Tab-separated table of C-alpha atoms in Angstrom:
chain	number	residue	atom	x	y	z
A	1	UNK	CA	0.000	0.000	0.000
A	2	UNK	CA	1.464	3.594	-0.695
A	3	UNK	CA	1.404	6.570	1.275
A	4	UNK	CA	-1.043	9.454	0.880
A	5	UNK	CA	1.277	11.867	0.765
A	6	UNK	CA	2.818	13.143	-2.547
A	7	UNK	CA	6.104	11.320	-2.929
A	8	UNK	CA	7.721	14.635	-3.145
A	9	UNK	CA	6.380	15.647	-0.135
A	10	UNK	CA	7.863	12.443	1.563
A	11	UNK	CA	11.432	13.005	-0.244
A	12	UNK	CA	11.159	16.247	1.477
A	13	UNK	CA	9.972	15.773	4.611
A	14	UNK	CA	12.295	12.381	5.011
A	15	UNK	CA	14.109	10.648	2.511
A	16	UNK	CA	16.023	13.339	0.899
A	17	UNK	CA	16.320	15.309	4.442
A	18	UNK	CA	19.521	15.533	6.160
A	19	UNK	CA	21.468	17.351	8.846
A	20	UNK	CA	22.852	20.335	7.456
A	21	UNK	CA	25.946	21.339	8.076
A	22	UNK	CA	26.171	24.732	5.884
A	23	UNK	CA	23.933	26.993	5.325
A	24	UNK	CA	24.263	30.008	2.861
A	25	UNK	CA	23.467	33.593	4.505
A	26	UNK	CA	19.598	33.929	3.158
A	27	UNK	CA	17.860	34.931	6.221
A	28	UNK	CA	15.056	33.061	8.083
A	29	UNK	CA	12.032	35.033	8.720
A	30	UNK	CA	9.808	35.923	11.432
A	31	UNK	CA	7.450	34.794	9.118
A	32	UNK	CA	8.789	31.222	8.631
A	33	UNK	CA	9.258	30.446	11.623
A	34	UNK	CA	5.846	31.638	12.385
A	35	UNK	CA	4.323	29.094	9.984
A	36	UNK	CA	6.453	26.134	11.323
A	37	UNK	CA	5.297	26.826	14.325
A	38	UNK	CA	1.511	26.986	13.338
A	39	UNK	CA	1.910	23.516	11.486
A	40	UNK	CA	4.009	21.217	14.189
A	41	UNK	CA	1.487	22.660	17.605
A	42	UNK	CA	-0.588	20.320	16.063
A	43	UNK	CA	1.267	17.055	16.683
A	44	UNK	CA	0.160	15.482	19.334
A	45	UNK	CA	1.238	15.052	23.141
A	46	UNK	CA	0.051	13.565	25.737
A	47	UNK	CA	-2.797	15.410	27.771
A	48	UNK	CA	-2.130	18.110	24.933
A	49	UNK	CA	0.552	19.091	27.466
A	50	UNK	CA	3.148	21.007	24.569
A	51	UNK	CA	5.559	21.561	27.048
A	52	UNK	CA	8.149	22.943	23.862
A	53	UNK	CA	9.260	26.418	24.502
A	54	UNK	CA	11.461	28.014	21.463
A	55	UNK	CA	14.285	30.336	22.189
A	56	UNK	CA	15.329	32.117	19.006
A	57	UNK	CA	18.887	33.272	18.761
A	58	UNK	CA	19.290	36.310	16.806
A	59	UNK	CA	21.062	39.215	17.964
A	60	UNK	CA	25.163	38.578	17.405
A	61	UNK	CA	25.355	39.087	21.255
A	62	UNK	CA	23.429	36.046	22.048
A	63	UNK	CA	24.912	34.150	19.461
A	64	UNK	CA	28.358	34.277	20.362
A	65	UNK	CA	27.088	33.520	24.066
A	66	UNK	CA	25.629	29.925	22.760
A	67	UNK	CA	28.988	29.704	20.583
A	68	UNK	CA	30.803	29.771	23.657
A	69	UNK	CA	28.828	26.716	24.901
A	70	UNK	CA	29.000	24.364	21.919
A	71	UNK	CA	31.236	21.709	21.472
A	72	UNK	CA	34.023	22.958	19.388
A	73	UNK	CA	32.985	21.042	16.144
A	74	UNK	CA	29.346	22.717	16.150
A	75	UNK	CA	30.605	26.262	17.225
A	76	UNK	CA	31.699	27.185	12.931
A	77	UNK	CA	28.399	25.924	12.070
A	78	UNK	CA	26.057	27.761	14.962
A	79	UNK	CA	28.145	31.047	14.289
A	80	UNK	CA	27.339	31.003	10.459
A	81	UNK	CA	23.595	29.664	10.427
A	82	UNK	CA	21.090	32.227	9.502
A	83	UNK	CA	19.091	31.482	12.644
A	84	UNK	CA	19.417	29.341	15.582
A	85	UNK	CA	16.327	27.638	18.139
A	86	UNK	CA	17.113	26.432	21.752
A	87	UNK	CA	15.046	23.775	21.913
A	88	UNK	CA	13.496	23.223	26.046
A	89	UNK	CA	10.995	21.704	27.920
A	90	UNK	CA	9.260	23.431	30.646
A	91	UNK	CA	8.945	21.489	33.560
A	92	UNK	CA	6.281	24.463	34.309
A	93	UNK	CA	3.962	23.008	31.559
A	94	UNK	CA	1.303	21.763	33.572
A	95	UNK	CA	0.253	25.592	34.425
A	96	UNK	CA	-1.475	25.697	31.249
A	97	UNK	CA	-3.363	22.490	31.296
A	98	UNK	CA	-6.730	24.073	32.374
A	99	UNK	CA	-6.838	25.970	28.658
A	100	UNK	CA	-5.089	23.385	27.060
A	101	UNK	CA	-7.169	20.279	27.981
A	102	UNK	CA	-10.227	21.352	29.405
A	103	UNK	CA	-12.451	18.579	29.152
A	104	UNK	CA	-10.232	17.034	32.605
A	105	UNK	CA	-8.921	20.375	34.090
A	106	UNK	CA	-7.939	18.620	37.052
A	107	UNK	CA	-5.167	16.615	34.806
A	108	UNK	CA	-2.787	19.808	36.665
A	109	UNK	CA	-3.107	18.193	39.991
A	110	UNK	CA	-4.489	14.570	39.539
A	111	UNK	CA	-0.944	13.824	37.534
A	112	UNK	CA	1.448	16.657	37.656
A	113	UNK	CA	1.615	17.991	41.215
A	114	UNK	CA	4.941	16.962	42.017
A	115	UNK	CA	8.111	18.183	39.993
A	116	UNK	CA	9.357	14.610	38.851
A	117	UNK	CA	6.235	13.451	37.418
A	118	UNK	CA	6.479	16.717	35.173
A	119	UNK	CA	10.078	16.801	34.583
A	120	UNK	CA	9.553	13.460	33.266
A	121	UNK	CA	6.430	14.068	31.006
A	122	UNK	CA	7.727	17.167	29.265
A	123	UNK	CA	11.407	16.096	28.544
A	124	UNK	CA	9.487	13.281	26.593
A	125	UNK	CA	6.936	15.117	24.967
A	126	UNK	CA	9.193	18.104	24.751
A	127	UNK	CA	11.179	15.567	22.766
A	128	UNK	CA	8.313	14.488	20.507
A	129	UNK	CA	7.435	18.346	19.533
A	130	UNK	CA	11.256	19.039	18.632
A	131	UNK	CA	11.198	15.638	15.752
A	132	UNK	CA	7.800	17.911	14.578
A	133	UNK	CA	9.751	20.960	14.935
A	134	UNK	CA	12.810	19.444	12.641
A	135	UNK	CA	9.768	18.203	10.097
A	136	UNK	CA	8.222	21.601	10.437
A	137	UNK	CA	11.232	23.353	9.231
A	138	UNK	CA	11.799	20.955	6.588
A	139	UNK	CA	8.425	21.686	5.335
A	140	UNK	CA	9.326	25.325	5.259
A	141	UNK	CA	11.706	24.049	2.394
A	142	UNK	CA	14.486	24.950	5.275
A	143	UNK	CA	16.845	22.482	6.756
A	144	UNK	CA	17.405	21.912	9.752
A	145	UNK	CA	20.622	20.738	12.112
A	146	UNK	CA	19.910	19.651	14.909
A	147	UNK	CA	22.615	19.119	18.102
A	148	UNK	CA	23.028	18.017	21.379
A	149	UNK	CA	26.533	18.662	21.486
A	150	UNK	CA	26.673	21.428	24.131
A	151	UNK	CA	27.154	22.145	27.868
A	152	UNK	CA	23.734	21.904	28.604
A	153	UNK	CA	23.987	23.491	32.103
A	154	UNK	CA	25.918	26.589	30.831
A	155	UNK	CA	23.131	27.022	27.797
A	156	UNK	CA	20.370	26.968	30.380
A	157	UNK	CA	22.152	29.128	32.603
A	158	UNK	CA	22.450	31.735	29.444
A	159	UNK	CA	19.242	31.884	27.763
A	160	UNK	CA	16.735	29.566	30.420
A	161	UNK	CA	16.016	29.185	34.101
A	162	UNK	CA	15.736	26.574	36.458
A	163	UNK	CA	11.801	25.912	35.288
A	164	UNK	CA	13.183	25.060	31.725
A	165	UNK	CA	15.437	22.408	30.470
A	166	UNK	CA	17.107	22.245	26.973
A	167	UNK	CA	16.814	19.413	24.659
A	168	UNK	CA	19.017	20.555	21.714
A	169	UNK	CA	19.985	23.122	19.543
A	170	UNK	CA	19.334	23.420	15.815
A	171	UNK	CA	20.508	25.598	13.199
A	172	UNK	CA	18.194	26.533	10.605
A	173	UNK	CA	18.217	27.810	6.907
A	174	UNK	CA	19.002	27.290	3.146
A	175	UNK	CA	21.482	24.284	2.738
A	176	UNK	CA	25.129	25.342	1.717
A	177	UNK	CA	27.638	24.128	-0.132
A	178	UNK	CA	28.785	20.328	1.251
A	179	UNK	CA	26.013	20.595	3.435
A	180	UNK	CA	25.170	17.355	4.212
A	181	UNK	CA	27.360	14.077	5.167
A	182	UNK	CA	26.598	10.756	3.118
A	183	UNK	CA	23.204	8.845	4.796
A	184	UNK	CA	23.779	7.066	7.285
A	185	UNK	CA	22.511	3.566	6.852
A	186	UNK	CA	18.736	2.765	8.583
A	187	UNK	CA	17.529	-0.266	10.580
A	188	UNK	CA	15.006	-2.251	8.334
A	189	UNK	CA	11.435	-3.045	8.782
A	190	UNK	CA	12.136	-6.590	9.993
A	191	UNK	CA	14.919	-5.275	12.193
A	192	UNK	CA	12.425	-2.633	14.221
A	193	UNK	CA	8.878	-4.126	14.065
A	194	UNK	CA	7.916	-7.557	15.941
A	195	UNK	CA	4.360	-8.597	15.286
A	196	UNK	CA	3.031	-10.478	18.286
């Protein structure tokens, strides 16, 4: 059976996608990220909790304060991209569950009273929001490169606080040239999927 979606769409959105490295120096808008974000809130979480909060990294100030706290081999590549996101999860989330589910308002306090039980739920649905994220920006006809190489504690010292925890960085914008590494090779079907 084949997929719905236009098989251009899914060369796009997956098979053709890869971590950039490059980028050239065309700006990212307000604008585009704008629309990302108004296509990916619409993946799903659980309890509708969208505990992803979005740093964007523009002013040469900031940037060369997240430079300082990438691992050497991403700081060339987060200095030149056109834009940068701080991807975090706030452990705080839970605050906006009466709007944001409020057919079981009492989700808040039946499940998320106590800081572990959060911390846990949005750093895994945090998680799930940044893969949409990476789609989103794909979908934008940007790419994206995402890392995790960074001192975590100094980047949410920086740019967060103690109520928000970062996931990874990515670095956004038109492919440049040698942009991308060869594919790496995938797992097959048979290799992932165990029918019981």
């Amino acid at each position: 059976m084949s997929l719905v979606l236009d098989p251009a769409a899914q060369d796009l959105l997956f098979r053709e996608a890869r971590t950039a490295n490059t980028f050239t120096d065309e700006p990212v808008t307000e604008e585009q990220v704008q629309a990302i974000y108004d296509l990916v809130k619409f993946g799903p979480t659980a309890f509708n909790q969208s505990p992803l909060r979005v740093v964007l990294v523009r002013s040469p100030e900031a940037r060369e304060r997240l430079v300082a706290h990438m691992a050497e081999g991403n700081q060339p590549k987060t200095a030149a991209a056109p834009l940068v996101a701080i991807l975090a999860a706030d452990n705080e989330f839970h605050e906006e569950l009466p709007a944001l589910f409020p057919h079981f308002p009492q989700a808040k306090d039946v499940f998320f009273s106590e800081r572990p039980a959060r911390e846990s739920a949005a750093g895994l649905n945090a998680a799930l929001q940044a893969a949409y994220f990476i789609v989103g920006v794909r979908a934008a006809g940007l790419a994206a490169g995402p890392m995790t190489g960074f001192d975590f504690a100094g980047v949410q010292k920086e740019f967060l606080d103690d109520d928000h925890t970062p996931l990874m960085v990515v670095n956004i914008g038109k492919p440049g040239d040698d942009a991308w590494f060869p594919r790496s090779p995938r797992l097959s079907y048979d290799e992932v999927v165990t029918t019981v």
